[in-house]
Amino acid sequence: MFHVKQPDQGAATASFEDTPLARELADLSSRRRALEKVQVSLPERTRIVTVSNQKGGVGKTTTAVNLAAALASVGARVLVIDLDPQGNASTALGVPHSADIPSVYDVLIDEFPLEDVIQPSPESQNLFCAPSTIHLAGAEIELVSQVAREHRLRGALEGYLDTVAVPPHFVIIDCPPSLGLLTINAFAAADEVLIPIQCEYYALEGLSQLLGSVRMIQKHLNPALHVSTILLTMYDGRTRLAQQVAEEVRTHFSDEVLETVIPRSVRVSEAPSFGQTVIAYDGQSAGAVAYREAAVEIMARGVHAAAGKEGEA
Ligand code: ATP
Ligand code: MG
């Protein structure tokens, strides 16, 4: 009986098509189709990206793991380094990180080779994780008395990249919400900083402190470090506040902000409780599509930057 065409069906369809929900769904399916066709170029050199913001709960871990999974889904080999004692990135990637597991703590404090702690994520053969354990909570204090305390991660990563048979295309570092020694280790090891900004009131508060820290590291520890990417997260386009925050960030950081905006999405927030990223949990959902678009944009920008440098040489 569902096949019987009612006289007013055409009119009803036309009016549904005109609703914001229908427009959103149509938009999402055309974006999915565009993603299926997209061509990406893998970077020739490993890109080391640290996801940092000393503000808590802005989407650092969510961005680190979902971006990593999105990059892996288009063929990039990706290593996520979980530098947060909370271990949320390890959880989301389905990687064991109980106290007895060799972890980033052993790399930073006891100079374990990085490759000895790296585990494959069950989600993708391209995805790997150096997990964090609860021991990392003490590392911030323990590092203070160590030699080359700011360069521990950099040394371990360089050693790994120099010796590993097939180096990753991307290393993504998930930082804790502070500007302590763990985050400084990430800044010293990375080339790029990705700053997630939550589209809410106070979003820009603390940003100048973060940019000041990046400049300090550039000057004293790692001249290659730069803020390459700003990603707007948890965007709710129905609120004027989110639109205003997005506009303000775009005005100040037009070169760094990605076109792609990550929407607030229930799928994104529930994926970690299944030990999955949203790419594996529901790869066609709005949040997953947005992270896949962000990954494509980041890859395309990297290629342009490299091409620009070659042109200058
Ligand atoms: P911390 O500073 O504690 O490390 P964080 O910056 O890593 O936090 P997340 O843990 O990624 O932030 O996110 C904070 C909370 O917001 C989590 O509960 C996460 O599930 C939720 N969240 C993140 N992004 C989204 C999104 N796009 N839609 C809905 N919920 C989200
Ligand atoms: Mg986090």
PDB file of N, CA, C and O in Angstrom, residues 130-181:
ATOM      1  N   ALA A 130      51.097   4.868  19.773  1.00  0.00           N
ATOM      2  CA  ALA A 130      51.995   4.731  20.919  1.00  0.00           C
ATOM      3  C   ALA A 130      51.152   5.156  22.117  1.00  0.00           C
ATOM      4  O   ALA A 130      50.841   6.347  22.272  1.00  0.00           O
ATOM      5  N   PRO A 131      50.707   4.186  22.945  1.00  0.00           N
ATOM      6  CA  PRO A 131      49.712   4.521  23.967  1.00  0.00           C
ATOM      7  C   PRO A 131      50.296   5.272  25.163  1.00  0.00           C
ATOM      8  O   PRO A 131      51.503   5.253  25.393  1.00  0.00           O
ATOM      9  N   SER A 132      49.375   5.886  25.874  1.00  0.00           N
ATOM     10  CA  SER A 132      49.724   6.512  27.142  1.00  0.00           C
ATOM     11  C   SER A 132      49.195   5.599  28.239  1.00  0.00           C
ATOM     12  O   SER A 132      48.219   4.881  28.032  1.00  0.00           O
ATOM     13  N   THR A 133      49.873   5.589  29.368  1.00  0.00           N
ATOM     14  CA  THR A 133      49.293   4.914  30.540  1.00  0.00           C
ATOM     15  C   THR A 133      49.221   5.926  31.667  1.00  0.00           C
ATOM     16  O   THR A 133      49.749   7.039  31.552  1.00  0.00           O
ATOM     17  N   ILE A 134      48.623   5.502  32.747  1.00  0.00           N
ATOM     18  CA  ILE A 134      48.457   6.383  33.905  1.00  0.00           C
ATOM     19  C   ILE A 134      49.812   6.865  34.446  1.00  0.00           C
ATOM     20  O   ILE A 134      49.913   7.938  35.024  1.00  0.00           O
ATOM     21  N   HIS A 135      50.894   6.072  34.195  1.00  0.00           N
ATOM     22  CA  HIS A 135      52.224   6.492  34.661  1.00  0.00           C
ATOM     23  C   HIS A 135      52.623   7.855  34.109  1.00  0.00           C
ATOM     24  O   HIS A 135      53.411   8.571  34.721  1.00  0.00           O
ATOM     25  N   LEU A 136      52.079   8.179  32.934  1.00  0.00           N
ATOM     26  CA  LEU A 136      52.452   9.448  32.303  1.00  0.00           C
ATOM     27  C   LEU A 136      52.065  10.650  33.170  1.00  0.00           C
ATOM     28  O   LEU A 136      52.638  11.730  33.040  1.00  0.00           O
ATOM     29  N   ALA A 137      51.111  10.440  34.081  1.00  0.00           N
ATOM     30  CA  ALA A 137      50.699  11.533  34.972  1.00  0.00           C
ATOM     31  C   ALA A 137      51.885  12.029  35.798  1.00  0.00           C
ATOM     32  O   ALA A 137      51.981  13.221  36.121  1.00  0.00           O
ATOM     33  N   GLY A 138      52.806  11.129  36.122  1.00  0.00           N
ATOM     34  CA  GLY A 138      53.975  11.524  36.913  1.00  0.00           C
ATOM     35  C   GLY A 138      55.118  12.062  36.067  1.00  0.00           C
ATOM     36  O   GLY A 138      56.064  12.660  36.590  1.00  0.00           O
ATOM     37  N   ALA A 139      55.027  11.865  34.754  1.00  0.00           N
ATOM     38  CA  ALA A 139      56.165  12.205  33.891  1.00  0.00           C
ATOM     39  C   ALA A 139      56.459  13.698  33.880  1.00  0.00           C
ATOM     40  O   ALA A 139      57.616  14.107  33.802  1.00  0.00           O
ATOM     41  N   GLU A 140      55.394  14.484  33.979  1.00  0.00           N
ATOM     42  CA  GLU A 140      55.549  15.939  33.960  1.00  0.00           C
ATOM     43  C   GLU A 140      56.550  16.361  35.052  1.00  0.00           C
ATOM     44  O   GLU A 140      57.418  17.199  34.829  1.00  0.00           O
ATOM     45  N   ILE A 141      56.438  15.757  36.238  1.00  0.00           N
ATOM     46  CA  ILE A 141      57.334  16.064  37.363  1.00  0.00           C
ATOM     47  C   ILE A 141      58.685  15.373  37.150  1.00  0.00           C
ATOM     48  O   ILE A 141      59.737  15.985  37.328  1.00  0.00           O
ATOM     49  N   GLU A 142      58.645  14.104  36.760  1.00  0.00           N
ATOM     50  CA  GLU A 142      59.898  13.339  36.621  1.00  0.00           C
ATOM     51  C   GLU A 142      60.805  13.930  35.543  1.00  0.00           C
ATOM     52  O   GLU A 142      62.027  13.871  35.659  1.00  0.00           O
ATOM     53  N   LEU A 143      60.201  14.500  34.510  1.00  0.00           N
ATOM     54  CA  LEU A 143      61.004  15.048  33.416  1.00  0.00           C
ATOM     55  C   LEU A 143      61.849  16.235  33.858  1.00  0.00           C
ATOM     56  O   LEU A 143      62.917  16.486  33.307  1.00  0.00           O
ATOM     57  N   VAL A 144      61.349  16.955  34.885  1.00  0.00           N
ATOM     58  CA  VAL A 144      62.017  18.196  35.295  1.00  0.00           C
ATOM     59  C   VAL A 144      63.501  17.966  35.555  1.00  0.00           C
ATOM     60  O   VAL A 144      64.336  18.781  35.178  1.00  0.00           O
ATOM     61  N   SER A 145      63.846  16.832  36.162  1.00  0.00           N
ATOM     62  CA  SER A 145      65.249  16.596  36.536  1.00  0.00           C
ATOM     63  C   SER A 145      66.029  15.839  35.464  1.00  0.00           C
ATOM     64  O   SER A 145      67.183  15.481  35.668  1.00  0.00           O
ATOM     65  N   GLN A 146      65.413  15.587  34.315  1.00  0.00           N
ATOM     66  CA  GLN A 146      66.090  14.785  33.297  1.00  0.00           C
ATOM     67  C   GLN A 146      66.917  15.656  32.339  1.00  0.00           C
ATOM     68  O   GLN A 146      66.593  16.822  32.107  1.00  0.00           O
ATOM     69  N   VAL A 147      67.952  15.040  31.789  1.00  0.00           N
ATOM     70  CA  VAL A 147      68.771  15.717  30.773  1.00  0.00           C
ATOM     71  C   VAL A 147      67.934  15.860  29.499  1.00  0.00           C
ATOM     72  O   VAL A 147      67.173  14.963  29.152  1.00  0.00           O
ATOM     73  N   ALA A 148      68.093  16.961  28.808  1.00  0.00           N
ATOM     74  CA  ALA A 148      67.383  17.209  27.539  1.00  0.00           C
ATOM     75  C   ALA A 148      65.890  16.948  27.701  1.00  0.00           C
ATOM     76  O   ALA A 148      65.252  16.329  26.851  1.00  0.00           O
ATOM     77  N   ARG A 149      65.347  17.479  28.786  1.00  0.00           N
ATOM     78  CA  ARG A 149      63.961  17.121  29.137  1.00  0.00           C
ATOM     79  C   ARG A 149      62.940  17.554  28.087  1.00  0.00           C
ATOM     80  O   ARG A 149      61.896  16.951  27.953  1.00  0.00           O
ATOM     81  N   GLU A 150      63.249  18.624  27.345  1.00  0.00           N
ATOM     82  CA  GLU A 150      62.286  19.094  26.331  1.00  0.00           C
ATOM     83  C   GLU A 150      62.384  18.290  25.038  1.00  0.00           C
ATOM     84  O   GLU A 150      61.520  18.373  24.186  1.00  0.00           O
ATOM     85  N   HIS A 151      63.497  17.575  24.859  1.00  0.00           N
ATOM     86  CA  HIS A 151      63.764  16.919  23.568  1.00  0.00           C
ATOM     87  C   HIS A 151      63.595  15.414  23.607  1.00  0.00           C
ATOM     88  O   HIS A 151      63.997  14.726  22.684  1.00  0.00           O
ATOM     89  N   ARG A 152      63.034  14.912  24.710  1.00  0.00           N
ATOM     90  CA  ARG A 152      62.925  13.455  24.860  1.00  0.00           C
ATOM     91  C   ARG A 152      62.111  12.829  23.727  1.00  0.00           C
ATOM     92  O   ARG A 152      62.506  11.847  23.137  1.00  0.00           O
ATOM     93  N   LEU A 153      60.958  13.420  23.440  1.00  0.00           N
ATOM     94  CA  LEU A 153      60.090  12.847  22.400  1.00  0.00           C
ATOM     95  C   LEU A 153      60.723  13.015  21.022  1.00  0.00           C
ATOM     96  O   LEU A 153      60.707  12.106  20.205  1.00  0.00           O
ATOM     97  N   ARG A 154      61.288  14.190  20.807  1.00  0.00           N
ATOM     98  CA  ARG A 154      61.924  14.452  19.506  1.00  0.00           C
ATOM     99  C   ARG A 154      63.016  13.417  19.221  1.00  0.00           C
ATOM    100  O   ARG A 154      63.084  12.841  18.132  1.00  0.00           O
ATOM    101  N   GLY A 155      63.866  13.167  20.224  1.00  0.00           N
ATOM    102  CA  GLY A 155      64.950  12.194  20.068  1.00  0.00           C
ATOM    103  C   GLY A 155      64.395  10.815  19.738  1.00  0.00           C
ATOM    104  O   GLY A 155      64.876  10.135  18.814  1.00  0.00           O
ATOM    105  N   ALA A 156      63.355  10.418  20.466  1.00  0.00           N
ATOM    106  CA  ALA A 156      62.771   9.089  20.252  1.00  0.00           C
ATOM    107  C   ALA A 156      62.144   8.990  18.860  1.00  0.00           C
ATOM    108  O   ALA A 156      62.299   7.980  18.166  1.00  0.00           O
ATOM    109  N   LEU A 157      61.478  10.057  18.452  1.00  0.00           N
ATOM    110  CA  LEU A 157      60.794  10.043  17.151  1.00  0.00           C
ATOM    111  C   LEU A 157      61.811  10.047  16.010  1.00  0.00           C
ATOM    112  O   LEU A 157      61.661   9.309  15.033  1.00  0.00           O
ATOM    113  N   GLU A 158      62.859  10.856  16.161  1.00  0.00           N
ATOM    114  CA  GLU A 158      63.895  10.886  15.111  1.00  0.00           C
ATOM    115  C   GLU A 158      64.541   9.506  14.978  1.00  0.00           C
ATOM    116  O   GLU A 158      64.748   9.012  13.873  1.00  0.00           O
ATOM    117  N   GLY A 159      64.843   8.890  16.126  1.00  0.00           N
ATOM    118  CA  GLY A 159      65.445   7.555  16.109  1.00  0.00           C
ATOM    119  C   GLY A 159      64.540   6.570  15.389  1.00  0.00           C
ATOM    120  O   GLY A 159      64.996   5.761  14.573  1.00  0.00           O
ATOM    121  N   TYR A 160      63.255   6.667  15.655  1.00  0.00           N
ATOM    122  CA  TYR A 160      62.281   5.765  15.038  1.00  0.00           C
ATOM    123  C   TYR A 160      62.189   6.000  13.526  1.00  0.00           C
ATOM    124  O   TYR A 160      62.275   5.062  12.728  1.00  0.00           O
ATOM    125  N   LEU A 161      62.039   7.273  13.131  1.00  0.00           N
ATOM    126  CA  LEU A 161      61.857   7.583  11.702  1.00  0.00           C
ATOM    127  C   LEU A 161      63.117   7.251  10.893  1.00  0.00           C
ATOM    128  O   LEU A 161      63.030   6.898   9.719  1.00  0.00           O
ATOM    129  N   ASP A 162      64.290   7.349  11.541  1.00  0.00           N
ATOM    130  CA  ASP A 162      65.542   7.034  10.839  1.00  0.00           C
ATOM    131  C   ASP A 162      65.708   5.541  10.592  1.00  0.00           C
ATOM    132  O   ASP A 162      66.429   5.144   9.681  1.00  0.00           O
ATOM    133  N   THR A 163      65.100   4.724  11.429  1.00  0.00           N
ATOM    134  CA  THR A 163      65.392   3.292  11.343  1.00  0.00           C
ATOM    135  C   THR A 163      64.225   2.437  10.825  1.00  0.00           C
ATOM    136  O   THR A 163      64.458   1.346  10.336  1.00  0.00           O
ATOM    137  N   VAL A 164      63.002   2.938  10.948  1.00  0.00           N
ATOM    138  CA  VAL A 164      61.850   2.107  10.582  1.00  0.00           C
ATOM    139  C   VAL A 164      61.843   1.845   9.066  1.00  0.00           C
ATOM    140  O   VAL A 164      62.207   2.731   8.276  1.00  0.00           O
ATOM    141  N   ALA A 165      61.470   0.611   8.684  1.00  0.00           N
ATOM    142  CA  ALA A 165      61.521   0.229   7.271  1.00  0.00           C
ATOM    143  C   ALA A 165      60.556   1.073   6.433  1.00  0.00           C
ATOM    144  O   ALA A 165      60.921   1.593   5.385  1.00  0.00           O
ATOM    145  N   VAL A 166      59.318   1.214   6.914  1.00  0.00           N
ATOM    146  CA  VAL A 166      58.317   2.000   6.167  1.00  0.00           C
ATOM    147  C   VAL A 166      57.817   3.116   7.091  1.00  0.00           C
ATOM    148  O   VAL A 166      56.975   2.879   7.953  1.00  0.00           O
ATOM    149  N   PRO A 167      58.353   4.315   6.944  1.00  0.00           N
ATOM    150  CA  PRO A 167      57.944   5.378   7.863  1.00  0.00           C
ATOM    151  C   PRO A 167      56.489   5.800   7.634  1.00  0.00           C
ATOM    152  O   PRO A 167      55.982   5.675   6.517  1.00  0.00           O
ATOM    153  N   PRO A 168      55.841   6.296   8.680  1.00  0.00           N
ATOM    154  CA  PRO A 168      54.457   6.761   8.500  1.00  0.00           C
ATOM    155  C   PRO A 168      54.416   8.045   7.664  1.00  0.00           C
ATOM    156  O   PRO A 168      55.408   8.777   7.600  1.00  0.00           O
ATOM    157  N   HIS A 169      53.281   8.290   7.028  1.00  0.00           N
ATOM    158  CA  HIS A 169      53.102   9.558   6.309  1.00  0.00           C
ATOM    159  C   HIS A 169      52.783  10.681   7.283  1.00  0.00           C
ATOM    160  O   HIS A 169      53.118  11.837   7.038  1.00  0.00           O
ATOM    161  N   PHE A 170      52.108  10.319   8.369  1.00  0.00           N
ATOM    162  CA  PHE A 170      51.729  11.322   9.370  1.00  0.00           C
ATOM    163  C   PHE A 170      52.011  10.789  10.772  1.00  0.00           C
ATOM    164  O   PHE A 170      51.745   9.610  11.057  1.00  0.00           O
ATOM    165  N   VAL A 171      52.545  11.657  11.618  1.00  0.00           N
ATOM    166  CA  VAL A 171      52.579  11.383  13.053  1.00  0.00           C
ATOM    167  C   VAL A 171      51.682  12.441  13.684  1.00  0.00           C
ATOM    168  O   VAL A 171      51.864  13.638  13.440  1.00  0.00           O
ATOM    169  N   ILE A 172      50.698  12.000  14.453  1.00  0.00           N
ATOM    170  CA  ILE A 172      49.772  12.941  15.083  1.00  0.00           C
ATOM    171  C   ILE A 172      49.891  12.789  16.596  1.00  0.00           C
ATOM    172  O   ILE A 172      49.762  11.675  17.126  1.00  0.00           O
ATOM    173  N   ILE A 173      50.192  13.889  17.262  1.00  0.00           N
ATOM    174  CA  ILE A 173      50.434  13.834  18.707  1.00  0.00           C
ATOM    175  C   ILE A 173      49.235  14.459  19.439  1.00  0.00           C
ATOM    176  O   ILE A 173      48.861  15.607  19.150  1.00  0.00           O
ATOM    177  N   ASP A 174      48.655  13.713  20.350  1.00  0.00           N
ATOM    178  CA  ASP A 174      47.540  14.240  21.152  1.00  0.00           C
ATOM    179  C   ASP A 174      48.090  14.764  22.475  1.00  0.00           C
ATOM    180  O   ASP A 174      48.684  14.025  23.252  1.00  0.00           O
ATOM    181  N   CYS A 175      47.900  16.056  22.716  1.00  0.00           N
ATOM    182  CA  CYS A 175      48.473  16.704  23.918  1.00  0.00           C
ATOM    183  C   CYS A 175      47.473  16.797  25.053  1.00  0.00           C
ATOM    184  O   CYS A 175      46.260  16.867  24.833  1.00  0.00           O
ATOM    185  N   PRO A 176      47.992  16.866  26.288  1.00  0.00           N
ATOM    186  CA  PRO A 176      47.100  17.132  27.427  1.00  0.00           C
ATOM    187  C   PRO A 176      46.706  18.608  27.451  1.00  0.00           C
ATOM    188  O   PRO A 176      47.327  19.425  26.779  1.00  0.00           O
ATOM    189  N   PRO A 177      45.687  18.961  28.225  1.00  0.00           N
ATOM    190  CA  PRO A 177      45.248  20.355  28.285  1.00  0.00           C
ATOM    191  C   PRO A 177      46.119  21.201  29.220  1.00  0.00           C
ATOM    192  O   PRO A 177      45.655  21.653  30.275  1.00  0.00           O
ATOM    193  N   SER A 178      47.370  21.396  28.857  1.00  0.00           N
ATOM    194  CA  SER A 178      48.260  22.253  29.648  1.00  0.00           C
ATOM    195  C   SER A 178      49.427  22.625  28.757  1.00  0.00           C
ATOM    196  O   SER A 178      49.603  22.048  27.676  1.00  0.00           O
ATOM    197  N   LEU A 179      50.216  23.593  29.217  1.00  0.00           N
ATOM    198  CA  LEU A 179      51.417  23.948  28.459  1.00  0.00           C
ATOM    199  C   LEU A 179      52.646  23.503  29.231  1.00  0.00           C
ATOM    200  O   LEU A 179      53.666  24.180  29.267  1.00  0.00           O
ATOM    201  N   GLY A 180      52.563  22.335  29.860  1.00  0.00           N
ATOM    202  CA  GLY A 180      53.671  21.792  30.650  1.00  0.00           C
ATOM    203  C   GLY A 180      54.691  21.070  29.784  1.00  0.00           C
ATOM    204  O   GLY A 180      54.680  21.178  28.552  1.00  0.00           O
ATOM    205  N   LEU A 181      55.538  20.297  30.451  1.00  0.00           N
ATOM    206  CA  LEU A 181      56.657  19.658  29.744  1.00  0.00           C
ATOM    207  C   LEU A 181      56.225  18.620  28.709  1.00  0.00           C
ATOM    208  O   LEU A 181      56.923  18.407  27.721  1.00  0.00           O
TER     209      LEU A 181
END
